[in-house]
Amino acid sequence: ELSSPTSQRGEGEEANKEGIVSQKASTTSSTTGNPAYDFGDETMHKGRKNDNADFKPISQSPHFISATEPASGTESESTKTTKDVAQLIADANLGNEAAQVAAGDMYRDGDGVDQDYQTAMEWYLKAAAQGNANAQRNIGRLYRKGWGVPQDHAQAAGWYLKAAEQGHPAAQYDIGRVYEKGEGVPQDYSRARAWYLKAAAQDHPVAQNNIGCIYFAGNGVPQEYSRAMNWYLKAAAQGHPAAQNNIGCMYYARHGIPKDYSSAMDWFLKAAEQGHPAAQNNIGFMYYAGNGYPPDYCRAMEWFLKAAEQGYPDAQNNIGKVHGEGKGVPQDYSRAMGWHLKAAEQGHANAQYSIGCMYAAGHGVFRDYSQAAGWYLKAAEQGRADAQHSIGELFEKGQGVPQDIVTAKEWYQKAAKQGLSKERLGALERKGGNIGYHGNAYSVSASAGHTSQVRDSYTHVDDRPYCFRGGN
């Protein structure tokens, strides 16, 4: 299925699952949908309709980067001349802490010198010894990323705390994220929110967005959509794309406000114009599903491609679905498989499930139940209910795997906990495992009374929303 809008969380320097997505970090596999919140980590597809009542936020991270940190671990374009480097090192050697931090940044980024994280650490340590909060925070980031030192989340947390206690807003955000994720410290939503609030009071947009996600999900606080929206609006007013995307998701899914596709599109566009892939994917989904507009598959594909070109797995999966369905483009299972594989290689459960369906049905490939079983298993292990049902069917019939009724029942039981396979499981238990099998692994027996997502999962766009958090 196509991935619908998702919501998202913001993070320091990285962002990260299904359909229309917002940003914290997610997955499924057919063409139906809802918006995604910025950063989605998980959401189960349960045959949701376009106005998915189970729309939930997921944590992910937008590209928020402080002035003193690199966007990545790669070298940046050099801005310093040999003379600049010499003067900076001379000042740093005289004990100038600002110069020491700048020297650390220079070596970290490879700006005018060869990139050298260990030398960067040495300069940061000199400045940190003088109590410099920027240096303390940067040391924390080096430990968290494992740049020039063994990765050590506990050390990272300790250094973030030193800077945060001096009132450094980005460090306050960092330590909030550490407590929210439980990286190097016990997970503690109360402390996470407390630190986010300190950073938010200094207008840190990612912290403001993440407080919104905390209230949206009800993590450590009562779930309050109105307070979530207020915090998203604070961050969005500063141009934060994850928050803009999340507001779009709120309007899309009527969380605390009337459903308004026009307002949802307006907010998604604000984020998409900043290159936010989740928002771009969400716009694509709205055009695909005809939410507030007549369906326009060509425009949907244009927006999916914008997000897919950034490596966004939900969009890659959706493009695969569009090619598989042949809506707006000629039906092409080979291209569909190629796009599904791009998403599946990033762990996208919907894409993995779709690939399994293609092997089971022989769409664009030779029918191969062994391959189908392998892909179903990948998705099932991530909790996708219809994949759990499908792998159960393969074990029940012995297609692609040795026949094993006990294992089949175990997978049916997992799916049944999510509302699937109950009839199949009941029939299996009533007949001692000796029940008839109708259809193939790509569809569930009609006699079992189960309208499987497996059957139409290859014909719909993912409809899961996600909330994106900050906290890379």
Coordinates of C-alpha atoms in Angstrom, one line a residue:
E1 CA 0.0 0.0 0.0
L2 CA 1.1 3.5 -0.5
S3 CA 2.4 5.3 2.6
S4 CA 0.1 8.1 3.7
P5 CA 1.0 11.3 5.6
T6 CA 3.2 10.9 8.6
S7 CA 4.3 13.2 11.4
Q8 CA 7.8 13.8 12.7
R9 CA 10.2 14.7 15.4
G10 CA 13.2 16.9 15.0
E11 CA 16.7 15.9 15.7
G12 CA 20.2 17.3 15.8
E13 CA 21.7 16.4 12.5
E14 CA 19.8 13.4 11.1
A15 CA 16.3 12.7 10.1
N16 CA 14.4 9.4 9.7
K17 CA 8.6 5.3 7.8
E18 CA 5.6 4.8 5.8
G19 CA 3.2 6.5 3.6
I20 CA 2.5 10.0 4.2
V21 CA 5.0 10.6 6.9
S22 CA 5.9 13.2 9.5
Q23 CA 9.2 13.2 11.1
K24 CA 10.8 11.2 14.1
A25 CA 11.2 7.9 12.4
S26 CA 8.3 3.7 9.9
T27 CA 6.4 0.9 7.4
T28 CA 3.6 -1.2 5.4
S29 CA 2.8 -2.1 1.8
S30 CA -0.4 -1.2 -0.2
T31 CA -2.0 2.0 -1.7
T32 CA -4.2 3.8 0.8
G33 CA -3.4 6.4 3.3
N34 CA -2.9 8.9 6.0
P35 CA -0.3 11.7 6.7
A36 CA 2.9 10.9 8.5
Y37 CA 4.2 12.7 11.6
D38 CA 7.8 13.7 11.7
F39 CA 9.8 10.8 12.7
G40 CA 8.0 7.5 12.8
D41 CA 9.4 4.4 14.3
E42 CA 6.5 2.0 14.1
T43 CA 2.8 1.7 13.2
M44 CA 0.8 -1.4 12.4
H45 CA -1.2 -1.5 9.2
K46 CA -4.7 -2.8 10.1
G47 CA -6.6 -2.2 6.9
R48 CA -7.0 1.5 7.7
K49 CA -9.0 3.8 5.5
N50 CA -7.9 7.1 4.2
D51 CA -9.1 8.8 7.4
N52 CA -7.2 6.4 9.6
A53 CA -8.5 6.6 13.1
D54 CA -5.3 5.1 14.4
F55 CA -3.2 7.9 13.1
K56 CA -0.3 8.2 15.5
P57 CA 2.9 10.3 15.7
I58 CA 6.3 8.7 15.4
S59 CA 9.7 9.9 16.4
Q60 CA 12.2 10.9 13.8
S61 CA 14.6 13.8 13.3
P62 CA 14.5 16.9 11.1
H63 CA 17.7 18.5 9.9
F64 CA 18.3 21.0 12.7
I65 CA 22.0 21.8 13.1
S66 CA 23.5 24.2 15.5
A67 CA 26.0 26.8 14.2
T68 CA 28.9 24.9 15.7
E69 CA 28.3 21.4 14.5
P70 CA 28.7 19.7 11.2
A71 CA 25.7 18.3 9.3
S72 CA 27.5 15.0 8.9
G73 CA 30.8 13.3 9.4
T74 CA 32.0 14.2 6.0
E75 CA 34.4 17.0 5.2
S76 CA 32.9 20.4 4.4
E77 CA 34.0 22.8 1.7
S78 CA 37.1 24.6 2.8
T79 CA 36.7 28.2 3.8
K80 CA 40.0 28.8 5.6
T81 CA 43.3 29.8 4.0
T82 CA 46.7 28.6 5.2
K83 CA 47.1 32.0 6.9
D84 CA 43.7 31.7 8.6
V85 CA 44.7 28.3 9.9
A86 CA 48.0 29.5 11.2
Q87 CA 46.5 32.5 13.0
L88 CA 43.7 30.4 14.6
I89 CA 46.2 27.8 15.9
A90 CA 48.4 30.5 17.3
D91 CA 45.5 32.1 19.2
A92 CA 44.3 28.7 20.4
N93 CA 47.8 27.9 21.7
L94 CA 47.7 31.1 23.7
G95 CA 44.7 29.7 25.6
N96 CA 41.9 31.6 23.8
E97 CA 39.0 29.3 24.4
A98 CA 36.9 30.6 21.5
A99 CA 39.9 29.9 19.2
Q100 CA 40.2 26.5 20.7
V101 CA 36.6 25.7 20.0
A102 CA 37.0 27.1 16.4
A103 CA 40.2 24.9 16.0
G104 CA 38.2 21.9 17.1
D105 CA 35.5 22.8 14.6
M106 CA 38.1 23.2 11.9
Y107 CA 39.6 19.8 12.4
R108 CA 36.2 18.2 12.8
D109 CA 34.9 19.6 9.5
G110 CA 38.2 19.4 7.6
D111 CA 38.0 23.1 6.9
G112 CA 41.4 24.2 5.6
V113 CA 43.1 21.1 7.2
D114 CA 42.7 17.4 6.9
Q115 CA 39.7 16.1 8.8
D116 CA 40.9 14.7 12.1
Y117 CA 38.4 14.0 14.9
Q118 CA 41.1 13.1 17.4
T119 CA 42.7 16.5 17.0
A120 CA 39.3 18.1 17.1
M121 CA 38.7 16.3 20.4
E122 CA 42.0 17.6 21.8
W123 CA 41.1 21.2 21.1
Y124 CA 37.6 20.8 22.5
L125 CA 39.0 19.3 25.7
K126 CA 41.3 22.3 26.1
A127 CA 38.3 24.7 25.8
A128 CA 36.1 22.5 28.0
A129 CA 38.7 22.6 30.7
Q130 CA 38.0 26.3 30.8
G131 CA 34.3 25.7 31.2
N132 CA 33.4 26.4 27.6
A133 CA 29.8 25.1 27.0
N134 CA 30.1 24.9 23.2
A135 CA 33.2 22.7 23.6
Q136 CA 31.5 20.5 26.2
R137 CA 28.5 19.9 23.9
N138 CA 30.7 19.2 20.9
I139 CA 32.7 16.6 22.9
G140 CA 29.3 15.0 23.7
R141 CA 28.5 14.8 20.1
L142 CA 31.8 13.2 19.2
Y143 CA 31.2 10.5 21.8
R144 CA 27.6 10.0 20.6
K145 CA 28.6 9.6 17.0
G146 CA 31.8 7.7 17.8
W147 CA 33.9 10.2 15.8
G148 CA 37.6 9.8 16.8
V149 CA 36.6 8.0 20.0
P150 CA 34.7 4.7 20.7
Q151 CA 31.0 5.4 20.7
D152 CA 29.9 6.0 24.3
H153 CA 26.4 7.2 25.1
A154 CA 27.1 7.6 28.8
Q155 CA 30.1 9.8 28.2
A156 CA 28.0 11.8 25.6
A157 CA 25.3 12.3 28.2
G158 CA 27.8 13.5 30.8
W159 CA 29.2 16.1 28.5
Y160 CA 25.8 17.3 27.3
L161 CA 24.8 17.7 30.9
K162 CA 27.9 19.9 31.7
A163 CA 26.9 22.2 28.9
A164 CA 23.2 22.1 29.6
E165 CA 23.7 23.1 33.2
Q166 CA 25.4 26.3 31.9
G167 CA 22.2 27.1 30.0
H168 CA 23.3 26.0 26.5
P169 CA 20.0 25.5 24.7
A170 CA 21.2 22.9 22.1
A171 CA 22.8 20.9 24.9
Q172 CA 19.6 21.2 26.9
Y173 CA 17.8 19.7 23.9
D174 CA 20.5 17.0 23.6
I175 CA 20.1 15.9 27.2
G176 CA 16.3 15.9 26.8
R177 CA 16.7 13.6 23.8
V178 CA 19.1 11.4 25.7
Y179 CA 16.5 10.9 28.5
E180 CA 13.7 10.4 26.0
K181 CA 15.5 7.7 24.2
G182 CA 17.3 6.2 27.2
E183 CA 20.8 6.6 25.6
G184 CA 23.4 6.1 28.3
V185 CA 20.9 6.9 31.0
P186 CA 17.6 5.3 32.1
Q187 CA 14.7 6.4 29.9
D188 CA 12.8 9.1 31.7
Y189 CA 10.1 11.1 29.9
S190 CA 9.6 13.4 32.8
R191 CA 13.3 14.5 32.7
A192 CA 13.2 14.6 29.0
R193 CA 10.3 17.0 29.0
A194 CA 11.9 19.1 31.7
W195 CA 15.1 19.6 29.6
Y196 CA 13.1 20.2 26.4
L197 CA 11.2 22.9 28.2
K198 CA 14.4 24.6 29.2
A199 CA 15.6 24.6 25.6
A200 CA 12.2 25.6 24.4
A201 CA 12.2 28.6 26.7
Q202 CA 15.2 29.7 24.7
D203 CA 13.2 29.2 21.4
H204 CA 15.0 26.0 20.4
P205 CA 12.6 24.8 17.6
V206 CA 13.4 21.1 17.8
A207 CA 12.8 21.0 21.5
Q208 CA 9.5 22.8 20.9
N209 CA 8.5 20.2 18.3
N210 CA 9.5 17.3 20.5
I211 CA 7.4 18.6 23.4
G212 CA 4.6 18.6 21.0
C213 CA 5.3 15.0 20.1
I214 CA 5.4 14.1 23.8
Y215 CA 1.9 15.5 24.3
F216 CA 0.7 14.0 21.1
A217 CA 1.8 10.5 22.2
G218 CA 1.1 11.0 25.9
N219 CA 4.6 9.9 26.9
G220 CA 4.9 10.7 30.6
V221 CA 2.0 13.2 30.4
P222 CA -1.7 12.9 29.6
Q223 CA -2.3 12.9 25.9
E224 CA -3.4 16.4 24.8
Y225 CA -3.7 17.2 21.2
S226 CA -4.3 20.9 21.8
R227 CA -1.1 21.3 23.7
A228 CA 0.7 19.3 21.1
M229 CA -0.6 21.6 18.4
N230 CA 0.5 24.7 20.5
W231 CA 4.0 23.4 20.7
Y232 CA 4.1 22.5 17.0
L233 CA 2.9 26.0 16.2
K234 CA 5.8 27.6 18.2
A235 CA 8.4 25.6 16.3
A236 CA 6.6 26.1 13.0
A237 CA 6.7 29.9 13.5
Q238 CA 10.4 29.6 13.4
G239 CA 10.2 27.7 10.1
H240 CA 10.9 24.3 11.5
P241 CA 9.9 21.8 8.8
A242 CA 9.2 18.9 11.0
A243 CA 6.7 20.9 13.0
Q244 CA 5.1 22.3 9.9
N245 CA 4.7 18.7 8.7
N246 CA 3.2 17.6 12.0
I247 CA 0.7 20.4 11.9
G248 CA -0.3 19.2 8.5
C249 CA -0.8 15.8 9.9
M250 CA -3.0 17.2 12.7
Y251 CA -5.3 18.8 10.1
Y252 CA -5.2 15.7 8.0
A253 CA -6.2 13.3 10.7
R254 CA -8.5 15.7 12.7
H255 CA -6.5 15.4 16.0
G256 CA -8.1 18.0 18.3
I257 CA -9.2 20.1 15.3
P258 CA -11.7 19.6 12.4
K259 CA -10.3 17.7 9.5
D260 CA -9.2 20.2 6.9
Y261 CA -7.3 18.8 3.8
S262 CA -6.7 22.3 2.5
S263 CA -4.9 23.4 5.6
A264 CA -3.1 20.1 5.8
M265 CA -1.8 20.6 2.2
D266 CA -0.7 24.2 3.0
W267 CA 1.4 23.0 6.0
F268 CA 2.9 20.1 4.1
L269 CA 3.9 22.5 1.3
K270 CA 5.7 24.8 3.8
A271 CA 7.8 21.9 5.0
A272 CA 8.2 20.3 1.5
E273 CA 9.5 23.6 0.1
Q274 CA 12.4 23.2 2.6
G275 CA 13.1 19.8 1.2
H276 CA 11.4 17.9 4.0
P277 CA 11.0 14.3 2.5
A278 CA 8.2 13.2 4.8
A279 CA 6.1 16.3 3.8
Q280 CA 6.9 15.7 0.1
N281 CA 5.7 12.1 0.5
N282 CA 2.6 13.3 2.3
I283 CA 1.7 15.6 -0.5
G284 CA 2.2 12.8 -3.0
F285 CA -0.1 10.7 -1.0
M286 CA -2.8 13.3 -0.9
Y287 CA -2.7 13.7 -4.7
Y288 CA -2.7 9.9 -5.1
A289 CA -5.7 9.4 -2.7
G290 CA -7.6 12.4 -3.9
N291 CA -7.8 13.9 -0.4
G292 CA -9.4 17.3 -1.0
Y293 CA -8.4 17.2 -4.6
P294 CA -9.3 15.1 -7.6
P295 CA -6.8 12.2 -7.8
D296 CA -3.7 13.2 -9.8
Y297 CA -1.3 10.3 -10.2
C298 CA 1.2 12.3 -12.2
R299 CA 1.6 15.0 -9.5
A300 CA 1.6 12.3 -6.9
M301 CA 4.5 10.6 -8.6
E302 CA 6.4 13.9 -8.9
W303 CA 6.2 14.4 -5.1
F304 CA 7.0 10.8 -4.3
L305 CA 10.1 11.1 -6.5
K306 CA 11.3 14.3 -4.7
A307 CA 11.2 12.4 -1.4
A308 CA 12.6 9.1 -2.9
E309 CA 15.6 10.9 -4.4
Q310 CA 16.5 11.8 -0.8
G311 CA 16.5 8.1 0.1
Y312 CA 13.1 8.3 1.9
P313 CA 11.9 4.7 2.2
D314 CA 8.2 5.5 2.4
A315 CA 8.3 7.3 -0.9
Q316 CA 10.4 4.6 -2.5
N317 CA 7.9 2.0 -1.4
N318 CA 5.0 4.2 -2.7
I319 CA 6.6 4.6 -6.1
G320 CA 6.9 0.8 -6.2
K321 CA 3.2 0.6 -5.5
V322 CA 2.3 3.1 -8.2
H323 CA 4.3 1.1 -10.8
G324 CA 2.7 -2.1 -9.6
E325 CA -0.7 -0.7 -10.0
G326 CA -0.1 1.2 -13.2
K327 CA -1.8 4.4 -12.1
G328 CA -0.4 7.4 -14.0
V329 CA 2.4 5.2 -15.3
P330 CA 2.4 2.0 -17.3
Q331 CA 2.2 -1.1 -15.1
D332 CA 5.7 -2.4 -14.6
Y333 CA 6.4 -5.0 -12.0
S334 CA 10.1 -4.9 -12.7
R335 CA 10.3 -1.2 -11.8
A336 CA 8.0 -1.9 -8.9
M337 CA 10.3 -4.5 -7.5
G338 CA 13.3 -2.2 -7.9
W339 CA 11.7 0.6 -5.8
H340 CA 10.4 -1.8 -3.2
L341 CA 13.9 -3.2 -2.9
K342 CA 15.4 0.3 -2.2
A343 CA 12.9 0.7 0.7
A344 CA 13.3 -2.9 1.9
E345 CA 17.0 -2.6 2.1
Q346 CA 16.4 0.2 4.6
G347 CA 14.3 -2.1 6.7
H348 CA 10.9 -0.9 5.5
A349 CA 8.4 -3.6 6.6
N350 CA 5.7 -2.6 4.0
A351 CA 8.2 -2.9 1.2
Q352 CA 9.5 -6.3 2.5
Y353 CA 5.9 -7.5 2.7
S354 CA 5.2 -6.3 -0.8
I355 CA 8.2 -8.1 -2.2
G356 CA 7.0 -11.3 -0.5
C357 CA 3.6 -10.8 -2.2
M358 CA 5.2 -10.4 -5.6
Y359 CA 7.2 -13.6 -5.2
A360 CA 4.1 -15.4 -4.0
A361 CA 2.0 -14.2 -6.9
G362 CA 4.8 -14.3 -9.5
H363 CA 4.5 -10.6 -10.4
G364 CA 7.5 -9.6 -12.4
V365 CA 9.5 -12.6 -11.0
F366 CA 9.1 -16.3 -11.1
R367 CA 6.8 -17.5 -8.4
D368 CA 9.0 -18.5 -5.5
Y369 CA 7.5 -19.4 -2.2
S370 CA 10.9 -19.7 -0.5
Q371 CA 11.7 -16.1 -1.4
A372 CA 8.2 -15.0 -0.4
A373 CA 8.7 -16.7 3.0
G374 CA 12.0 -14.9 3.5
W375 CA 10.5 -11.5 2.8
Y376 CA 7.3 -12.1 4.8
L377 CA 9.5 -13.2 7.7
K378 CA 11.5 -9.9 7.6
A379 CA 8.2 -7.9 7.8
A380 CA 6.6 -10.2 10.3
E381 CA 9.5 -9.9 12.7
Q382 CA 8.9 -6.1 12.6
G383 CA 5.3 -6.8 13.8
R384 CA 3.4 -6.4 10.5
A385 CA 0.2 -8.4 11.1
D386 CA -0.6 -9.4 7.5
A387 CA 3.0 -10.6 7.0
Q388 CA 2.6 -12.7 10.2
H389 CA -0.6 -14.2 8.8
S390 CA 1.1 -14.9 5.4
I391 CA 4.1 -16.6 6.9
G392 CA 1.7 -18.6 9.0
E393 CA -0.2 -19.7 5.8
L394 CA 3.1 -20.8 4.2
F395 CA 4.0 -22.9 7.2
E396 CA 0.5 -24.3 7.3
K397 CA 0.7 -25.5 3.7
G398 CA 4.4 -26.2 3.5
Q399 CA 5.0 -23.8 0.7
G400 CA 8.6 -22.5 0.5
V401 CA 9.2 -23.8 4.1
P402 CA 8.7 -27.2 5.7
Q403 CA 5.1 -27.8 6.7
D404 CA 4.8 -27.0 10.4
I405 CA 1.4 -26.6 11.9
V406 CA 2.8 -25.6 15.3
T407 CA 4.8 -22.8 13.8
A408 CA 1.9 -21.8 11.6
K409 CA -0.3 -21.4 14.8
E410 CA 2.4 -19.3 16.5
W411 CA 2.4 -16.8 13.6
Y412 CA -1.4 -16.8 13.4
Q413 CA -1.5 -16.1 17.1
K414 CA 0.8 -13.1 16.7
A415 CA -1.4 -11.8 13.9
A416 CA -4.6 -12.5 15.9
K417 CA -3.4 -10.2 18.6
Q418 CA -3.6 -7.5 16.0
G419 CA -7.0 -8.5 14.8
L420 CA -6.0 -10.8 11.9
S421 CA -6.0 -14.6 11.5
K422 CA -8.6 -15.2 14.3
E423 CA -10.9 -17.2 12.0
R424 CA -8.0 -19.1 10.5
L425 CA -6.5 -19.9 13.9
G426 CA -9.9 -21.1 15.2
A427 CA -10.4 -23.3 12.2
L428 CA -6.9 -24.8 12.6
E429 CA -7.5 -25.5 16.3
R430 CA -10.9 -27.0 15.7
K431 CA -9.6 -29.4 13.0
G432 CA -6.4 -30.2 14.8
G433 CA -4.3 -28.5 12.2
N434 CA -5.8 -30.5 9.3
I435 CA -7.7 -27.8 7.5
G436 CA -8.2 -27.1 3.9
Y437 CA -6.2 -24.3 2.2
H438 CA -7.8 -22.1 -0.3
G439 CA -5.9 -19.8 -2.6
N440 CA -2.2 -19.2 -2.1
A441 CA 0.1 -17.3 0.1
Y442 CA -0.9 -14.1 -1.5
S443 CA -4.5 -14.3 -0.4
V444 CA -6.4 -15.7 2.6
S445 CA -9.1 -18.3 2.2
A446 CA -12.5 -16.7 1.6
S447 CA -14.0 -19.7 3.5
A448 CA -12.1 -18.6 6.5
G449 CA -14.1 -15.4 6.5
H450 CA -11.0 -13.3 6.6
T451 CA -10.6 -10.4 4.2
S452 CA -6.8 -10.2 4.3
Q453 CA -4.7 -7.2 3.9
V454 CA -2.4 -9.7 2.2
R455 CA -4.8 -9.9 -0.7
D456 CA -4.9 -6.2 -1.5
S457 CA -1.7 -5.1 0.1
Y458 CA -0.1 -4.9 -3.3
T459 CA -2.8 -2.6 -4.6
H460 CA -2.8 0.2 -2.0
V461 CA -0.5 2.9 -0.9
D462 CA 0.6 2.9 2.7
D463 CA -1.8 4.8 4.9
R464 CA 0.2 5.3 8.1
P465 CA 0.9 8.6 9.7
Y466 CA 4.1 9.3 11.7
C467 CA 5.2 11.8 14.2
F468 CA 8.8 13.0 13.9
R469 CA 11.0 13.8 16.9
G470 CA 14.3 15.3 17.3
G471 CA 17.1 13.4 18.7
N472 CA 19.8 12.0 16.5

